[in-house]
Coordinates of C-alpha atoms in Angstrom, one line a residue:
M176 CA -78.1 -53.4 44.1
K177 CA -74.6 -52.2 43.6
L178 CA -73.7 -49.2 45.8
A179 CA -71.1 -46.5 45.6
K180 CA -70.4 -44.7 48.9
V181 CA -70.1 -40.9 48.9
S182 CA -69.4 -40.7 52.6
A183 CA -70.1 -42.7 55.7
G184 CA -73.6 -41.2 55.8
V185 CA -74.3 -40.9 52.1
V186 CA -74.7 -43.7 49.6
I187 CA -75.4 -43.4 45.9
A188 CA -77.3 -46.2 44.2
A189 CA -75.3 -47.1 41.2
T190 CA -78.0 -49.1 39.5
V191 CA -79.2 -46.6 36.9
L192 CA -82.3 -46.9 34.7
L193 CA -81.1 -45.2 31.5
C194 CA -83.6 -42.9 30.0
G195 CA -84.2 -41.7 26.5
V196 CA -83.7 -43.1 23.0
T197 CA -80.4 -41.3 22.7
A198 CA -79.0 -44.5 23.9
L199 CA -79.3 -45.8 20.3
L200 CA -76.5 -43.9 18.7
P201 CA -73.4 -42.0 19.6
Q202 CA -74.6 -39.0 17.4
M203 CA -76.4 -36.1 18.9
V204 CA -80.1 -36.1 19.7
R205 CA -82.6 -35.1 17.0
V206 CA -85.7 -33.3 18.2
E207 CA -89.0 -32.1 17.0
G208 CA -91.8 -29.8 18.4
V209 CA -90.0 -27.5 20.8
R210 CA -92.5 -26.0 23.3
N211 CA -92.6 -23.9 26.4
I212 CA -93.9 -26.3 29.1
G213 CA -95.9 -23.5 30.6
P214 CA -97.5 -23.3 34.1
P215 CA -97.3 -24.5 36.7
I216 CA -93.6 -25.2 36.1
N217 CA -92.8 -21.9 34.4
S218 CA -93.7 -18.7 36.1
A219 CA -93.0 -14.9 35.8
A220 CA -89.7 -15.5 37.6
D221 CA -86.6 -17.5 36.7
D222 CA -87.3 -21.3 36.3
F223 CA -84.2 -23.1 35.6
S224 CA -82.1 -26.3 35.4
P225 CA -84.6 -29.3 35.3
S226 CA -83.6 -32.8 36.3
F227 CA -85.7 -35.9 36.2
S228 CA -86.2 -39.4 37.6
A229 CA -85.6 -42.2 35.1
D230 CA -89.3 -42.7 34.3
G231 CA -89.7 -38.9 33.7
T232 CA -92.5 -38.6 36.4
V233 CA -90.5 -36.5 38.9
M234 CA -88.9 -33.2 38.1
I235 CA -86.7 -30.9 40.2
F236 CA -85.6 -27.4 39.2
N237 CA -84.7 -24.1 40.8
S238 CA -86.8 -21.0 40.7
K239 CA -87.2 -17.5 42.2
R240 CA -91.0 -17.5 42.1
G241 CA -93.1 -15.9 44.7
G242 CA -91.0 -12.8 44.9
E243 CA -88.2 -14.7 46.6
R244 CA -84.8 -12.9 46.7
Y245 CA -82.9 -16.2 46.4
Q246 CA -83.1 -19.3 44.2
D247 CA -84.8 -22.3 45.8
I248 CA -85.2 -25.9 44.6
Y249 CA -88.7 -27.1 43.7
I250 CA -90.2 -30.6 43.0
S251 CA -93.1 -31.5 40.8
H252 CA -94.8 -34.8 39.8
L253 CA -96.3 -35.9 36.5
E254 CA -99.8 -37.0 37.2
N255 CA -102.4 -37.8 34.5
G256 CA -100.2 -36.2 31.9
A257 CA -99.8 -32.9 33.8
W258 CA -97.2 -31.5 36.2
T259 CA -98.4 -30.9 39.8
E260 CA -98.0 -27.5 41.4
P261 CA -94.3 -27.3 42.3
R262 CA -93.5 -27.2 46.0
P263 CA -90.2 -26.1 47.6
V264 CA -87.9 -28.9 48.9
D265 CA -87.7 -27.3 52.4
E266 CA -85.2 -29.8 53.8
I267 CA -82.7 -28.8 51.1
N268 CA -83.3 -25.1 50.7
S269 CA -81.5 -22.5 52.7
K270 CA -81.9 -18.7 53.2
F271 CA -79.4 -18.2 50.3
N272 CA -79.2 -19.5 46.8
D273 CA -79.8 -23.2 46.1
E274 CA -79.8 -24.0 42.4
T275 CA -78.8 -26.1 39.4
P276 CA -80.0 -29.4 40.9
Y277 CA -79.3 -32.8 39.5
M278 CA -81.3 -35.8 40.7
T279 CA -79.9 -39.3 40.2
P280 CA -82.2 -41.3 37.9
D281 CA -83.4 -43.6 40.8
G282 CA -84.5 -40.5 42.7
G283 CA -82.1 -41.4 45.6
F284 CA -80.0 -38.2 45.7
I285 CA -80.0 -34.6 44.7
F286 CA -76.7 -32.8 43.9
F287 CA -77.0 -29.0 43.7
A288 CA -75.0 -25.7 44.1
S289 CA -75.4 -23.3 46.9
D290 CA -73.7 -20.2 48.4
R291 CA -75.2 -21.0 51.9
D292 CA -73.4 -20.6 55.1
G293 CA -70.6 -23.3 55.2
S294 CA -69.5 -22.7 51.6
L295 CA -66.0 -21.6 51.0
E296 CA -65.4 -17.9 51.8
M297 CA -62.7 -15.5 50.7
Q298 CA -61.8 -11.9 51.4
G299 CA -63.4 -9.3 49.1
A300 CA -61.7 -6.3 47.5
R301 CA -63.0 -3.9 50.2
A302 CA -62.2 -4.0 53.9
G303 CA -64.5 -6.3 55.7
E304 CA -66.0 -7.7 52.6
V305 CA -66.5 -11.5 52.6
L306 CA -67.2 -13.4 49.3
V307 CA -69.0 -16.7 49.5
S308 CA -68.6 -19.1 46.6
Y309 CA -71.0 -21.6 45.2
D310 CA -70.2 -25.1 46.3
I311 CA -71.7 -28.4 45.4
Y312 CA -73.9 -30.2 48.0
V313 CA -75.6 -33.5 48.1
S314 CA -78.8 -34.8 49.9
K315 CA -80.1 -38.3 50.3
N316 CA -83.7 -39.3 49.8
L317 CA -84.8 -40.8 53.1
G318 CA -88.2 -41.9 51.8
D319 CA -90.5 -39.4 53.6
R320 CA -88.0 -36.5 53.5
W321 CA -84.6 -35.4 52.3
A322 CA -81.6 -35.6 54.5
K323 CA -79.7 -32.4 55.6
P324 CA -77.4 -31.6 52.7
I325 CA -73.6 -31.9 53.1
R326 CA -70.8 -30.4 51.1
L327 CA -69.7 -32.9 48.5
P328 CA -66.9 -35.0 50.0
G329 CA -63.6 -34.8 48.1
A330 CA -61.8 -32.2 46.1
V331 CA -64.5 -30.7 43.9
N332 CA -65.3 -27.6 45.8
S333 CA -62.9 -24.6 45.7
P334 CA -62.8 -20.8 46.3
H335 CA -64.3 -20.5 42.7
H336 CA -67.9 -21.1 41.9
E337 CA -68.9 -24.8 41.3
R338 CA -72.3 -25.2 39.7
S339 CA -74.4 -27.4 37.4
P340 CA -73.4 -30.8 38.7
S341 CA -74.3 -34.0 36.7
L342 CA -73.2 -37.6 36.9
S343 CA -72.2 -40.2 34.4
P344 CA -74.6 -43.1 33.9
D345 CA -72.6 -45.3 36.2
L346 CA -72.5 -42.5 38.8
L347 CA -68.8 -42.7 39.2
T348 CA -67.9 -39.4 37.4
I349 CA -69.3 -36.0 38.3
Y350 CA -69.2 -33.2 35.7
Y351 CA -69.6 -29.6 36.8
T352 CA -69.0 -26.0 35.8
T353 CA -66.5 -23.7 37.6
W354 CA -65.5 -20.1 37.2
P355 CA -63.6 -17.4 39.1
F356 CA -65.8 -15.5 41.5
G357 CA -67.9 -13.0 39.6
D358 CA -66.8 -13.8 36.1
V359 CA -68.9 -16.3 34.3
T360 CA -67.2 -15.5 31.0
K361 CA -64.3 -17.6 32.2
A362 CA -66.4 -20.6 33.0
F363 CA -65.1 -24.1 32.1
I364 CA -66.2 -27.7 32.6
M365 CA -64.5 -30.1 35.0
K366 CA -64.9 -33.7 36.0
A367 CA -63.9 -35.7 39.1
E368 CA -63.9 -39.4 39.8
Y369 CA -65.5 -41.3 42.6
V370 CA -62.8 -43.1 44.7
D371 CA -63.3 -44.5 48.2
G372 CA -66.3 -42.4 49.1
E373 CA -65.2 -39.1 47.7
F374 CA -65.1 -37.3 44.3
V375 CA -61.4 -36.6 43.7
N376 CA -58.9 -35.7 41.0
P377 CA -60.8 -32.8 39.5
T378 CA -59.7 -32.3 36.0
P379 CA -60.7 -29.8 33.3
L380 CA -62.2 -31.4 30.1
P381 CA -60.0 -31.1 27.0
A382 CA -59.8 -28.0 24.8
S383 CA -62.3 -29.5 22.3
V384 CA -65.0 -29.0 25.1
N385 CA -63.4 -26.1 27.0
A386 CA -63.0 -23.5 24.3
R387 CA -62.5 -20.5 26.6
A388 CA -66.0 -19.5 25.6
A389 CA -68.0 -19.6 28.9
D390 CA -68.5 -23.4 28.6
T391 CA -71.2 -24.5 31.1
S392 CA -74.1 -26.8 31.9
P393 CA -72.5 -30.3 31.3
M394 CA -74.9 -33.2 30.9
P395 CA -73.8 -36.7 29.8
S396 CA -76.0 -38.5 27.3
P397 CA -78.0 -41.3 28.9
N398 CA -75.7 -43.9 27.3
G399 CA -72.5 -42.2 28.4
K400 CA -71.3 -41.9 24.8
G401 CA -71.6 -38.1 24.5
L402 CA -71.7 -34.9 26.5
Y403 CA -74.1 -32.0 26.1
F404 CA -73.1 -28.6 27.3
S405 CA -73.6 -24.9 26.6
S406 CA -71.1 -22.5 25.2
L407 CA -70.7 -19.0 23.7
R408 CA -68.2 -20.3 21.1
P409 CA -68.3 -19.2 17.5
G410 CA -70.5 -21.2 15.1
G411 CA -73.7 -21.0 17.2
Q412 CA -77.1 -19.4 16.6
G413 CA -76.4 -16.6 19.1
G414 CA -75.9 -16.4 22.9
W415 CA -75.2 -19.6 24.8
D416 CA -76.0 -22.6 22.5
I417 CA -76.3 -26.3 23.4
W418 CA -73.5 -28.4 21.9
Y419 CA -72.8 -32.1 21.8
A420 CA -69.4 -33.8 22.0
P421 CA -69.2 -37.5 21.2
V422 CA -67.1 -39.6 23.7
D423 CA -65.3 -42.8 22.8
K424 CA -63.3 -44.6 25.4
G425 CA -62.9 -41.4 27.4
I426 CA -61.8 -39.3 24.3
F427 CA -63.9 -36.3 23.6
G428 CA -64.6 -35.6 19.9
T429 CA -65.3 -32.4 18.1
P430 CA -68.5 -30.7 19.5
V431 CA -71.4 -30.2 17.2
N432 CA -74.0 -27.4 17.6
L433 CA -77.6 -28.8 18.0
G434 CA -78.7 -26.3 15.4
P435 CA -81.8 -24.1 15.1
G436 CA -84.1 -26.9 16.1
I437 CA -83.0 -26.2 19.7
N438 CA -80.8 -23.1 19.7
S439 CA -82.0 -19.6 19.0
K440 CA -80.5 -16.0 19.1
Q441 CA -81.0 -16.0 22.8
N442 CA -79.5 -18.4 25.4
E443 CA -80.1 -22.1 25.6
V444 CA -78.6 -23.9 28.6
Q445 CA -79.1 -26.7 31.1
P446 CA -80.0 -29.7 28.9
A447 CA -81.7 -32.7 30.4
F448 CA -83.4 -35.9 29.4
A449 CA -86.6 -37.6 30.5
G450 CA -87.6 -40.7 28.5
A451 CA -88.3 -39.6 24.9
V452 CA -88.3 -35.9 25.9
F453 CA -85.3 -33.5 25.7
Y454 CA -85.5 -30.5 28.1
F455 CA -83.5 -27.2 28.2
C456 CA -83.8 -23.7 29.5
S457 CA -84.0 -20.5 27.4
N458 CA -84.6 -16.8 27.8
R459 CA -86.2 -16.5 24.4
P460 CA -88.9 -13.8 24.1
D461 CA -91.9 -16.1 24.2
G462 CA -91.3 -17.1 27.8
L463 CA -93.3 -16.3 30.9
G464 CA -90.2 -15.1 32.8
L465 CA -86.6 -14.4 32.2
Y466 CA -85.6 -18.1 31.9
D467 CA -88.2 -20.8 31.2
I468 CA -88.0 -24.5 30.8
Y469 CA -88.7 -25.9 27.3
A470 CA -89.3 -29.4 26.0
A471 CA -88.9 -31.2 22.7
G472 CA -89.8 -34.7 21.5
I473 CA -86.8 -36.8 20.6
A474 CA -87.2 -37.8 17.0
E475 CA -87.6 -41.5 16.4
Q476 CA -84.3 -43.0 15.4
G477 CA -83.5 -46.3 13.9
I478 CA -81.6 -48.4 11.3
A479 CA -83.2 -48.9 7.9
V480 CA -82.7 -52.4 6.5
T481 CA -83.4 -53.4 2.9
V482 CA -83.4 -57.1 1.9
R483 CA -83.1 -58.2 -1.8
D484 CA -82.2 -61.1 -4.0
R485 CA -78.4 -61.1 -4.6
K486 CA -78.8 -62.1 -8.2
S487 CA -81.9 -60.4 -9.5
K488 CA -81.7 -57.5 -7.0
A489 CA -85.5 -57.9 -6.5
P490 CA -86.8 -56.8 -3.1
L491 CA -87.8 -59.6 -0.7
S492 CA -90.4 -59.6 2.0
V493 CA -88.9 -61.9 4.6
E494 CA -89.0 -62.4 8.4
L495 CA -86.1 -61.0 10.4
S496 CA -85.2 -62.7 13.6
I497 CA -83.6 -60.0 15.8
S498 CA -81.7 -60.3 19.0
S499 CA -80.8 -57.1 20.7
K500 CA -78.2 -57.0 23.5
T501 CA -77.9 -54.6 26.4
R502 CA -74.8 -54.8 28.5
K503 CA -75.8 -54.1 32.1
S504 CA -72.3 -54.7 33.5
E505 CA -69.1 -56.5 32.6
E506 CA -70.7 -59.7 33.9
E507 CA -74.3 -59.3 32.7
T508 CA -75.8 -58.9 29.2
V509 CA -79.6 -58.9 28.7
T510 CA -80.8 -60.2 25.3
R511 CA -84.2 -59.3 23.8
H512 CA -85.6 -61.4 20.9
L513 CA -88.2 -60.2 18.4
K514 CA -89.3 -60.8 14.8
K515 CA -90.0 -58.2 12.1
R516 CA -91.0 -58.6 8.5
T517 CA -89.8 -56.5 5.6
D518 CA -92.5 -54.9 3.5
A519 CA -93.1 -55.3 -0.3
R520 CA -90.2 -53.0 -1.0
G521 CA -87.9 -55.3 1.2
E522 CA -87.6 -52.6 3.8
A523 CA -87.9 -52.5 7.6
M524 CA -86.9 -50.1 10.3
L525 CA -85.1 -51.5 13.3
K526 CA -85.4 -49.5 16.5
P527 CA -83.1 -50.6 19.2
G528 CA -84.2 -49.8 22.8
P529 CA -82.2 -47.7 25.3
G530 CA -78.7 -49.2 25.8
E531 CA -79.1 -51.8 23.1
D532 CA -75.7 -51.4 21.3
E533 CA -75.6 -54.7 19.5
L534 CA -78.2 -56.2 17.1
E535 CA -77.9 -59.7 15.6
I536 CA -80.1 -60.5 12.6
A537 CA -81.0 -64.0 11.3
I538 CA -82.9 -64.7 8.1
T539 CA -83.9 -68.2 7.1
E540 CA -86.0 -67.9 4.0
K541 CA -86.9 -71.0 1.9
G542 CA -84.9 -71.2 -1.3
Y543 CA -82.1 -68.9 0.1
L544 CA -79.0 -69.5 2.1
P545 CA -79.4 -68.5 5.7
F546 CA -78.2 -65.1 6.6
F547 CA -76.7 -63.9 9.9
R548 CA -75.2 -60.5 10.6
E549 CA -74.1 -58.7 13.8
I550 CA -74.7 -54.9 13.8
D551 CA -72.7 -52.7 16.1
V552 CA -75.3 -50.0 16.6
P553 CA -72.9 -47.1 17.6
A554 CA -70.5 -48.0 14.8
V555 CA -73.1 -47.9 11.9
K556 CA -74.3 -44.5 13.1
G557 CA -77.7 -45.0 11.7
E558 CA -76.5 -45.9 8.2
P559 CA -78.9 -48.0 6.1
Q560 CA -78.1 -51.7 6.0
L561 CA -78.3 -53.6 2.7
I562 CA -78.8 -57.4 3.0
E563 CA -78.6 -59.6 -0.1
L564 CA -79.8 -63.2 0.2
A565 CA -78.1 -65.8 -2.0
P566 CA -80.2 -68.5 -3.7
I567 CA -79.2 -72.0 -2.7
E568 CA -76.7 -73.3 -5.2
K569 CA -74.0 -75.9 -5.1
N570 CA -70.7 -74.6 -3.7
A571 CA -72.3 -71.5 -2.5
S572 CA -71.3 -70.6 1.1
F573 CA -72.0 -68.2 3.9
D574 CA -70.1 -67.2 7.0
V575 CA -71.5 -66.9 10.5
H576 CA -69.7 -64.7 13.0
A577 CA -72.4 -65.1 15.6
I578 CA -71.4 -68.6 16.6
H579 CA -69.0 -68.2 19.6
F580 CA -66.9 -70.6 21.6
D581 CA -65.2 -70.5 24.9
F582 CA -61.6 -69.3 24.8
E583 CA -59.3 -71.9 23.1
S584 CA -62.2 -74.4 23.4
S585 CA -64.8 -76.1 21.1
R586 CA -67.5 -75.5 23.7
I587 CA -70.3 -73.4 22.1
T588 CA -71.5 -70.5 24.2
P589 CA -75.2 -70.2 25.0
E590 CA -75.5 -66.9 23.2
S591 CA -74.9 -68.9 19.9
F592 CA -77.8 -71.2 20.4
P593 CA -80.5 -69.0 18.8
Y594 CA -78.6 -68.8 15.5
L595 CA -77.9 -72.5 15.4
D596 CA -81.5 -73.2 16.2
A597 CA -82.5 -70.9 13.3
L598 CA -80.1 -72.9 11.1
A599 CA -81.7 -76.1 12.2
E600 CA -85.1 -74.8 11.2
F601 CA -83.8 -73.9 7.8
L602 CA -82.4 -77.4 7.3
R603 CA -85.7 -78.9 8.3
A604 CA -87.4 -76.8 5.7
N605 CA -84.8 -77.7 3.1
Q606 CA -84.3 -81.4 3.5
S607 CA -82.1 -81.9 0.5
V608 CA -79.4 -79.4 1.4
R609 CA -76.1 -80.8 2.7
F610 CA -73.4 -78.6 4.2
E611 CA -69.7 -78.7 4.7
I612 CA -69.0 -77.0 8.0
I613 CA -65.7 -75.2 8.0
G614 CA -64.1 -73.8 11.2
H615 CA -61.8 -70.7 10.8
T616 CA -59.5 -69.1 13.4
D617 CA -57.8 -65.8 13.6
L618 CA -54.1 -65.4 12.7
H619 CA -52.8 -65.8 16.3
G620 CA -51.1 -68.9 17.6
D621 CA -49.6 -72.2 16.3
D622 CA -50.7 -73.6 13.0
A623 CA -51.2 -77.1 14.3
L624 CA -53.2 -75.9 17.3
N625 CA -55.4 -73.7 15.1
D626 CA -56.0 -76.6 12.7
R627 CA -57.1 -78.9 15.6
L628 CA -59.2 -76.2 17.3
S629 CA -61.0 -75.2 14.1
L630 CA -61.8 -78.8 13.3
E631 CA -63.1 -79.5 16.8
R632 CA -65.3 -76.4 16.6
A633 CA -66.7 -77.4 13.2
Q634 CA -67.5 -80.9 14.7
A635 CA -69.1 -79.2 17.7
V636 CA -71.5 -77.3 15.4
R637 CA -72.2 -80.5 13.5
D638 CA -73.0 -82.3 16.7
Y639 CA -75.3 -79.5 17.9
L640 CA -77.3 -79.7 14.7
A641 CA -77.5 -83.5 14.9
A642 CA -78.7 -83.3 18.5
R643 CA -81.6 -81.2 17.1
G644 CA -82.9 -84.2 15.1
L645 CA -81.0 -83.6 11.9
D646 CA -79.2 -86.4 10.1
A647 CA -75.5 -86.1 10.8
R648 CA -74.8 -87.5 7.4
R649 CA -75.9 -84.1 5.9
F650 CA -72.8 -82.5 7.3
E651 CA -69.1 -82.8 6.8
A652 CA -66.7 -81.0 9.2
R653 CA -63.4 -79.5 8.3
G654 CA -60.9 -77.3 10.1
A655 CA -59.2 -74.6 8.0
G656 CA -57.2 -73.1 10.9
K657 CA -55.8 -69.8 9.9
R658 CA -55.1 -70.7 6.2
E659 CA -58.2 -68.9 4.7
P660 CA -58.4 -65.5 6.3
L661 CA -60.9 -62.9 5.2
A662 CA -58.8 -60.0 6.5
P663 CA -55.0 -59.6 6.6
G664 CA -52.9 -59.0 9.7
I665 CA -53.6 -59.1 13.4
S666 CA -56.0 -56.5 14.9
D667 CA -59.2 -56.5 16.7
E668 CA -61.2 -55.9 13.5
S669 CA -59.2 -58.5 11.5
D670 CA -59.5 -61.1 14.3
R671 CA -63.3 -60.6 14.4
K672 CA -63.6 -61.1 10.7
N673 CA -61.4 -64.2 10.6
R674 CA -63.0 -66.0 13.5
R675 CA -66.0 -67.6 11.9
T676 CA -67.9 -70.7 10.9
E677 CA -68.4 -71.2 7.2
F678 CA -71.2 -73.3 5.7
K679 CA -70.7 -74.5 2.1
V680 CA -73.4 -76.2 0.1
I681 CA -72.3 -79.7 -0.9
D682 CA -75.7 -80.7 -2.3
K683 CA -78.9 -78.8 -2.7

């Protein structure tokens, strides 16, 4: 388990189980069936700011139930489909306000805001008046109890209020809301980075997020590719609405309102995720108290695929061999293999799991050339995918981008084996087919080097297929170097298109 230290006595487990199918796409969550979750979670008092374990079976939130003067943090467990009676987390709660908790998905830590003794103080307007700000605190789960909370190490806390903490999926960035004492209308969203045991370099989010419209309640999407938050900005349904801003390589896009499926004329704040459920808080009139916790099912999302004959355009019922990849870290990628058949209309719905950002499809249907395609799930944004299979004809060809080699080498990488094995199965089923295997490089480098490398890679593919029991005389290997590009110029996209292995039918 990889660990990130918060202080000498506090450690955050950075192994995170991502929750929710929102990991599928960079677009905002789509929901259905909004409901008040009712008792025992909601009460006649304020019930606010839910946060969940990765499996959705543990909830923490803050409440003023029982006639309490101040907010306390409560915990409940999902047992047999129902939430248990919430109990106060006594080790964390103080005699003042403790609220807007965030629990790390592994249940190891709770971050929360409090104006308890020890928070930053300032002189009030009247003589002898002392104002106490909300600061962010953290407590570690010790197994049988919670550790005594400490003020968050680093530079996050200030004389202003700091509330609504949440962490990025890798736990290395904290998002939170801050505003001047007593004026929530000036609230804005900050972030700070984890460095050497502290959260430092607090920075306001860009103007696309902070619109000077009481921007609050930040919550990163489970895949880290977006940020949910609440705002009073124009364009909403009324009151505080929940908005979504896509994030690409640290750049925040234009926020989108979640619409009337979530938002109402009242306030909607404190978004949260638990598995396939989206939670938020609202003071709409059907509640039990001033603020209640609501839940909505996350609508099933996927990528529609249609397969048809390239010539006749007739739909084809074929088997899809699908490999879906989840990048756990820079060094580790987990691949899941499955098969799915298109229906009589040639249609199938692909439903990547949480964190699966790349799909690779292989089709080896008798009478048709093999088909291979890599799908960048975030890039396609849920757009339907049309696949046209080409009948086997002399001089027909197809390109495969899913065959990869080590850098400047002809060694085939293991991730390419499933596609070469599928090609071998196709060739066993179509014994008369002979291929010319043509290696292509991108436009970088020396011509002679690219010619040699592309030939060696084509020969490596030929040798791999021959090692699978196929007659090597069915293949001819040729290196085209960079002389036959599919895309002009040098760029990441052009390079990806040009680096490929082409298979051309010599004899059918």
